[in-house]
Coordinates of C-alpha atoms in Angstrom, one line a residue:
M1 CA 0.0 0.0 0.0
K2 CA 1.2 3.5 -0.8
Y3 CA 0.2 6.2 1.6
L4 CA 0.0 9.8 0.5
N5 CA -1.0 13.2 1.8
F6 CA -2.6 16.0 -0.3
K7 CA -3.0 19.4 1.2
Y8 CA -5.4 21.7 -0.5
D9 CA -6.4 25.3 0.3
D10 CA -9.1 24.3 2.8
A11 CA -8.8 20.6 3.4
E12 CA -6.3 17.7 3.7
A13 CA -6.7 14.2 2.3
V14 CA -4.9 11.2 3.7
V15 CA -4.9 8.5 1.0
A16 CA -4.0 4.9 0.6
V17 CA -3.4 3.8 -3.0
F18 CA -3.3 0.2 -4.2
D19 CA -1.6 0.5 -7.6
E20 CA -1.0 -3.1 -8.6
G21 CA -3.0 -3.5 -11.8
R22 CA -6.2 -1.5 -11.8
K23 CA -5.7 1.2 -9.1
Q24 CA -8.0 1.8 -6.2
A25 CA -7.7 4.3 -3.4
H26 CA -9.3 5.0 0.0
A27 CA -9.1 8.4 1.6
Y28 CA -10.3 10.4 4.6
I29 CA -10.6 14.1 4.0
A30 CA -10.9 16.7 6.7
P31 CA -11.3 20.5 6.6
S32 CA -8.2 22.5 7.4
S33 CA -10.1 24.9 9.7
S34 CA -12.2 23.7 12.6
S35 CA -13.4 27.3 13.2
A36 CA -15.1 27.7 9.8
D37 CA -18.9 27.2 9.6
A38 CA -20.4 24.0 8.4
S39 CA -21.2 25.2 4.9
F40 CA -17.6 26.2 4.3
Q41 CA -16.2 22.9 5.7
I42 CA -18.5 20.7 3.6
M43 CA -17.8 22.8 0.5
A44 CA -14.0 22.3 1.3
L45 CA -14.5 18.5 1.6
N46 CA -16.2 18.3 -1.8
A47 CA -13.8 20.6 -3.6
A48 CA -10.9 18.5 -2.2
S49 CA -12.6 15.2 -3.2
Q50 CA -12.9 16.4 -6.8
R51 CA -9.3 17.6 -6.9
L52 CA -8.1 14.3 -5.4
A53 CA -10.0 12.2 -7.9
D54 CA -8.5 14.3 -10.8
E55 CA -5.0 14.2 -9.4
I56 CA -4.8 10.4 -8.9
G57 CA -7.0 9.7 -12.0
L58 CA -9.6 7.6 -10.2
R59 CA -13.4 7.8 -9.9
P60 CA -15.4 7.8 -6.6
V61 CA -17.4 4.7 -6.0
F62 CA -18.6 5.3 -2.5
K63 CA -18.7 8.3 -0.1
R64 CA -19.7 8.6 3.6
Y65 CA -20.1 12.0 5.2
L66 CA -19.6 12.1 8.9
L67 CA -21.3 15.1 10.4
S68 CA -21.5 16.7 13.8
D69 CA -25.1 17.8 13.4
P70 CA -26.8 16.3 10.3
A71 CA -30.2 18.0 11.1
N72 CA -28.5 21.4 10.5
Q73 CA -25.8 20.4 8.0
T74 CA -27.3 17.9 5.5
H75 CA -28.7 20.7 3.3
Y76 CA -25.2 21.9 2.6
L77 CA -24.3 18.6 0.8
P78 CA -24.4 18.3 -3.0
Q79 CA -27.9 17.7 -4.3
E80 CA -26.5 15.0 -6.6
E81 CA -23.6 12.6 -6.1
N82 CA -21.6 10.8 -8.7
C83 CA -21.5 7.6 -6.7
A84 CA -23.3 5.8 -3.9
S85 CA -23.2 8.0 -0.8
A86 CA -24.2 8.1 2.9
V87 CA -24.7 10.8 5.5
L88 CA -24.3 10.1 9.2
G89 CA -24.4 11.9 12.4
Q90 CA -21.1 10.7 13.9
S91 CA -19.1 13.7 15.1
P92 CA -15.5 13.8 14.0
L93 CA -13.4 14.3 17.0
N94 CA -10.6 16.3 15.4
G95 CA -12.5 19.4 16.1
T96 CA -14.2 19.8 12.7
K97 CA -17.9 19.6 11.9
A98 CA -17.5 17.1 9.0
S99 CA -15.2 14.6 7.5
L100 CA -15.5 12.5 4.4
L101 CA -14.6 8.8 3.7
I102 CA -14.2 8.3 -0.1
L103 CA -13.4 5.1 -2.0
L104 CA -12.1 5.5 -5.6
E105 CA -11.3 3.2 -8.5
E106 CA -9.7 3.3 -11.9
N107 CA -12.1 3.0 -14.9
A108 CA -15.1 2.6 -12.6
D109 CA -18.5 2.7 -14.3
F110 CA -21.0 2.6 -11.4
N111 CA -24.4 4.0 -12.2
P112 CA -27.5 4.5 -10.0
Y113 CA -30.3 1.9 -10.0
E114 CA -32.8 2.8 -7.2
G115 CA -33.0 3.3 -3.5
G116 CA -29.4 4.4 -3.1
L117 CA -28.1 1.3 -4.9
W118 CA -25.3 1.8 -7.5
E119 CA -24.2 -1.0 -9.8
D120 CA -21.3 -1.4 -12.3
S121 CA -20.9 -3.5 -15.4
K122 CA -19.1 -6.2 -13.5
G123 CA -22.1 -6.8 -11.2
R124 CA -20.7 -5.1 -8.1
I125 CA -23.2 -3.2 -6.0
W126 CA -22.7 -0.4 -3.4
V127 CA -25.8 0.5 -1.3
G128 CA -25.7 4.1 0.0
D129 CA -28.5 5.8 1.9
S130 CA -31.9 4.4 1.1
N131 CA -34.4 7.1 2.1
D132 CA -37.4 5.5 0.4
I133 CA -37.6 2.8 3.1
A134 CA -40.5 3.7 5.4
T135 CA -39.5 4.7 8.9
G136 CA -40.4 2.5 11.8
D137 CA -38.8 0.8 14.8
S138 CA -35.3 -0.6 14.5
L139 CA -36.5 -4.2 13.9
T140 CA -38.9 -3.2 11.1
M141 CA -36.4 -1.0 9.4
T142 CA -33.6 -3.6 9.5
V143 CA -35.9 -6.2 8.0
A144 CA -36.9 -3.7 5.2
Y145 CA -33.4 -2.8 4.3
L146 CA -32.2 -6.4 4.1
E147 CA -35.3 -7.7 2.3
R148 CA -35.0 -5.1 -0.4
L149 CA -31.3 -5.8 -0.9
S150 CA -32.2 -9.5 -1.1
R151 CA -34.9 -8.8 -3.8
M152 CA -32.5 -6.7 -5.8
L153 CA -29.8 -9.4 -5.7
A154 CA -32.4 -12.1 -6.6
Q155 CA -33.3 -10.1 -9.7
R156 CA -29.6 -10.5 -10.7
G157 CA -29.5 -14.2 -10.0
A158 CA -27.6 -13.6 -6.7
S159 CA -28.4 -13.7 -3.0
L160 CA -27.6 -12.2 0.4
K161 CA -26.0 -15.5 1.4
D162 CA -23.7 -15.9 -1.6
N163 CA -23.0 -12.4 -2.8
C164 CA -23.3 -9.8 0.0
L165 CA -19.8 -9.2 1.4
R166 CA -20.2 -6.2 3.8
T167 CA -23.0 -4.5 5.7
W168 CA -23.2 -1.5 8.1
F169 CA -26.1 -0.7 10.5
F170 CA -26.0 2.7 12.0
V171 CA -28.4 2.9 15.0
R172 CA -29.8 6.0 16.7
D173 CA -29.7 5.5 20.5
I174 CA -27.9 2.2 20.2
D175 CA -28.3 1.2 23.9
N176 CA -32.0 1.0 23.3
N177 CA -32.4 0.2 19.7
Y178 CA -29.7 -2.3 18.8
K179 CA -31.8 -5.2 20.0
G180 CA -34.3 -4.6 17.2
V181 CA -31.4 -4.6 14.7
V182 CA -30.2 -7.9 16.0
Q183 CA -33.6 -9.5 15.9
G184 CA -34.4 -8.2 12.4
R185 CA -31.0 -9.3 11.0
N186 CA -31.3 -12.7 12.6
S187 CA -34.8 -13.3 11.2
V188 CA -33.9 -12.4 7.7
F189 CA -30.6 -14.3 7.8
A190 CA -32.4 -17.4 9.0
R191 CA -34.8 -17.3 6.1
E192 CA -32.0 -16.7 3.7
G193 CA -29.9 -19.7 4.9
L194 CA -27.3 -17.7 6.8
T195 CA -26.8 -19.6 10.0
S196 CA -24.0 -20.7 12.4
D197 CA -23.6 -23.8 10.2
T198 CA -23.1 -21.8 7.0
H199 CA -21.7 -18.3 7.5
F200 CA -22.8 -14.7 8.1
I201 CA -21.6 -11.4 6.6
A202 CA -18.9 -9.0 7.8
S203 CA -20.7 -6.1 9.5
T204 CA -20.6 -3.1 11.7
G205 CA -23.4 -2.2 14.1
I206 CA -22.7 1.2 15.7
E207 CA -24.3 4.4 16.9
G208 CA -25.1 6.8 14.1
Q209 CA -27.8 9.2 13.2
A210 CA -29.3 9.0 9.7
A211 CA -29.7 12.3 7.8
E212 CA -33.4 12.1 8.3
P213 CA -34.0 12.5 12.1
S214 CA -37.0 10.1 12.3
R215 CA -34.9 7.2 11.0
L216 CA -33.7 4.9 13.8
V217 CA -31.5 2.8 11.5
A218 CA -29.3 3.7 8.4
F219 CA -27.9 0.9 6.2
N220 CA -25.1 0.5 3.7
A221 CA -23.8 -2.6 2.0
F222 CA -21.4 -3.9 -0.7
A223 CA -22.1 -7.0 -2.8
D224 CA -20.6 -8.7 -5.8
T225 CA -23.0 -10.7 -7.9
R226 CA -20.2 -12.6 -9.8
I227 CA -18.4 -13.8 -6.7
K228 CA -17.9 -17.6 -6.2
A229 CA -17.8 -19.4 -2.9
S230 CA -14.2 -20.5 -3.6
Q231 CA -13.1 -16.8 -3.5
I232 CA -14.4 -16.2 0.0
K233 CA -12.7 -17.1 3.3
Y234 CA -14.2 -16.3 6.7
L235 CA -11.8 -15.2 9.4
Y236 CA -12.4 -16.1 13.0
G237 CA -9.4 -15.2 15.2
K238 CA -10.3 -18.1 17.5
T239 CA -7.3 -17.6 19.8
H240 CA -8.7 -14.1 20.6
L241 CA -12.4 -13.9 19.7
N242 CA -15.4 -16.1 20.1
P243 CA -18.0 -16.8 17.4
T244 CA -20.6 -14.0 17.3
Y245 CA -23.6 -16.4 17.5
E246 CA -22.5 -17.4 21.0
Y247 CA -24.0 -14.1 22.2
G248 CA -26.9 -14.0 19.8
V249 CA -25.7 -11.9 16.9
A250 CA -25.1 -12.8 13.3
F251 CA -22.1 -11.4 11.6
E252 CA -18.6 -12.6 10.6
R253 CA -15.5 -11.2 12.4
A254 CA -13.9 -10.7 9.1
T255 CA -14.0 -11.9 5.5
A256 CA -11.2 -12.2 2.9
V257 CA -12.2 -12.1 -0.8
D258 CA -9.8 -13.1 -3.6
Y259 CA -9.7 -11.7 -7.1
A260 CA -7.3 -12.3 -9.9
D261 CA -4.7 -9.8 -8.7
R262 CA -5.7 -8.8 -5.1
R263 CA -7.2 -9.9 -1.9
H264 CA -9.7 -7.7 0.0
V265 CA -10.1 -8.2 3.8
Y266 CA -13.1 -6.7 5.4
I267 CA -12.7 -6.4 9.2
S268 CA -16.0 -6.0 11.0
G269 CA -16.4 -3.6 13.9
T270 CA -14.0 -5.1 16.5
A271 CA -13.8 -4.3 20.2
S272 CA -11.9 -5.4 23.3
I273 CA -13.2 -9.0 23.6
D274 CA -11.8 -12.4 24.4
N275 CA -12.5 -15.8 23.0
K276 CA -15.2 -16.4 25.6
G277 CA -17.1 -13.3 24.6
R278 CA -16.1 -11.3 27.7
I279 CA -15.1 -7.6 27.7
V280 CA -11.4 -7.3 28.3
A281 CA -10.3 -4.5 30.7
P282 CA -13.7 -3.0 31.6
G283 CA -13.4 0.8 32.2
D284 CA -9.8 1.1 30.9
V285 CA -9.8 2.7 27.5
K286 CA -6.1 2.3 26.9
A287 CA -6.1 -1.4 27.7
Q288 CA -9.2 -1.8 25.6
T289 CA -7.6 0.0 22.7
D290 CA -4.5 -2.3 23.0
R291 CA -6.7 -5.5 23.0
M292 CA -8.9 -4.2 20.2
L293 CA -5.8 -3.6 18.0
E294 CA -4.4 -7.0 19.0
N295 CA -7.7 -8.7 17.9
I296 CA -7.6 -6.8 14.6
G297 CA -4.0 -7.8 14.0
V298 CA -4.9 -11.5 14.5
L299 CA -7.7 -11.2 12.0
L300 CA -5.5 -9.5 9.5
A301 CA -2.8 -12.2 9.9
E302 CA -5.4 -14.9 9.4
G303 CA -6.2 -13.2 6.1
D304 CA -2.4 -13.1 5.2
C305 CA -2.3 -9.4 5.6
G306 CA -0.7 -6.9 7.9
W307 CA -1.2 -3.3 9.1
E308 CA 0.9 -2.2 6.1
D309 CA -2.0 -3.5 3.9
V310 CA -4.8 -1.5 5.6
A311 CA -6.5 1.0 3.3
H312 CA -8.5 2.9 5.9
M313 CA -9.7 2.7 9.5
T314 CA -12.7 4.1 11.3
V315 CA -12.4 4.3 15.1
Y316 CA -15.6 4.7 17.2
I317 CA -15.4 5.8 20.9
R318 CA -18.2 6.1 23.5
D319 CA -16.8 8.9 25.6
I320 CA -15.5 12.1 24.1
A321 CA -13.1 12.5 27.0
D322 CA -11.2 9.5 25.7
H323 CA -10.4 11.1 22.4
T324 CA -7.0 12.7 23.3
L325 CA -5.6 9.4 24.5
V326 CA -7.0 7.3 21.7
S327 CA -5.9 9.8 19.1
R328 CA -2.3 9.7 20.4
I329 CA -2.2 5.9 20.4
M330 CA -3.6 5.6 16.9
Q331 CA -1.4 8.3 15.4
D332 CA 1.7 6.8 17.1
R333 CA 1.0 3.4 15.8
F334 CA -0.6 4.2 12.4
P335 CA 0.6 7.6 11.3
D336 CA 0.1 7.0 7.6
I337 CA -3.2 5.1 7.4
P338 CA -6.3 7.1 6.5
K339 CA -8.5 7.2 9.6
S340 CA -11.1 9.1 11.4
I341 CA -12.0 8.9 15.1
V342 CA -15.7 9.7 15.7
L343 CA -18.1 9.8 18.6
A344 CA -20.2 6.7 18.3
P345 CA -21.1 4.3 21.2
V346 CA -20.6 0.6 20.6
C347 CA -23.4 -1.9 20.8
R348 CA -22.4 -3.1 24.3
P349 CA -22.0 -0.3 26.9
G350 CA -18.9 -1.8 28.4
W351 CA -17.0 -1.5 25.2
L352 CA -15.4 1.9 25.2
I353 CA -13.9 1.7 21.7
E354 CA -14.4 -0.2 18.4
T355 CA -12.6 -0.1 15.1
E356 CA -13.4 -1.4 11.6
C357 CA -11.0 -1.4 8.7
M358 CA -10.3 -2.8 5.2
A359 CA -7.1 -4.2 3.8
I360 CA -6.0 -4.8 0.2
K361 CA -3.0 -7.0 -0.8
K362 CA -1.5 -8.1 -4.0
A363 CA -2.4 -11.7 -5.0
D364 CA -2.0 -14.1 -7.9
N365 CA -5.2 -15.9 -8.6
P366 CA -5.5 -16.4 -12.4
E367 CA -8.5 -18.6 -12.0
Y368 CA -10.6 -15.7 -10.7
A369 CA -12.0 -12.6 -12.5
P370 CA -10.2 -9.3 -12.0
Y371 CA -11.7 -7.0 -9.4

């Protein structure tokens, strides 16, 4: 992985570029000034994202805006995007009002289909915000999101079980509403044949406010309709982590996916947990951070990757007072990796911190199609 920094007039982009074969890049962009108003900061993010795409010659395929106050800031966003996009109330803790995660690819040809879904000519699908799903409780909304994605995949001869590789559930007031997400996901997965005897899907379930205040759950996903079972490996980290079904939830700790020239590793939201499902170091954010990173390192290694292959990280913390310490640890250990630390409580109150990431590594698999 090649790590780059781009400084623009009003924003800075930290970028990871995978340039073996067809290029792809992941970047976190932040405004340069934390004192500027929200409209200026969001304008700076979008100007920087356009310049970045032009300079590295890649096209955006997915964007996620992280906002400190979406109810008052969403109307500053572009009316139309050129890729799948999402908007979340997850306050960046670098002092700014907004940050932007952007994924880019060479020769990408994603086009909008419906309901926030963008599809390319290779059959890959990104699901951004889906504001046409009716509002309801967290169980009802979770079922609606997953059932619609299932129908769309079925129309393409694919399925949640065989072709969905990554999901995200962002939950308002997670301490009270996560149970409905778990119940909804479990029920749909059981009908779709995703069980503890087969497999689940790499996922993050975390606090996050949808752009529309009435929505208790926001949902994003990535799927590949041409993927074959032989290309997918599920990563468990059994020395450090327990199977998620042991405490009633249905997701994979991590998933590795092989293409002709690369391997993608999707690390789910990972916290300070041991292989019995117990919280490690309750109340100690430093010790929890250390164990969390150890757990992620084990999953990366199982996927034949290392931290040097990580394309981006998102760090979620429960208590804003922990930011200074967590920021110092992350910057000391991973100074070059694109990352953002946001205020977003984890699904179990005792977990003070959680991190998700994605890695990309060169591979040689001529039997598979190119990414």
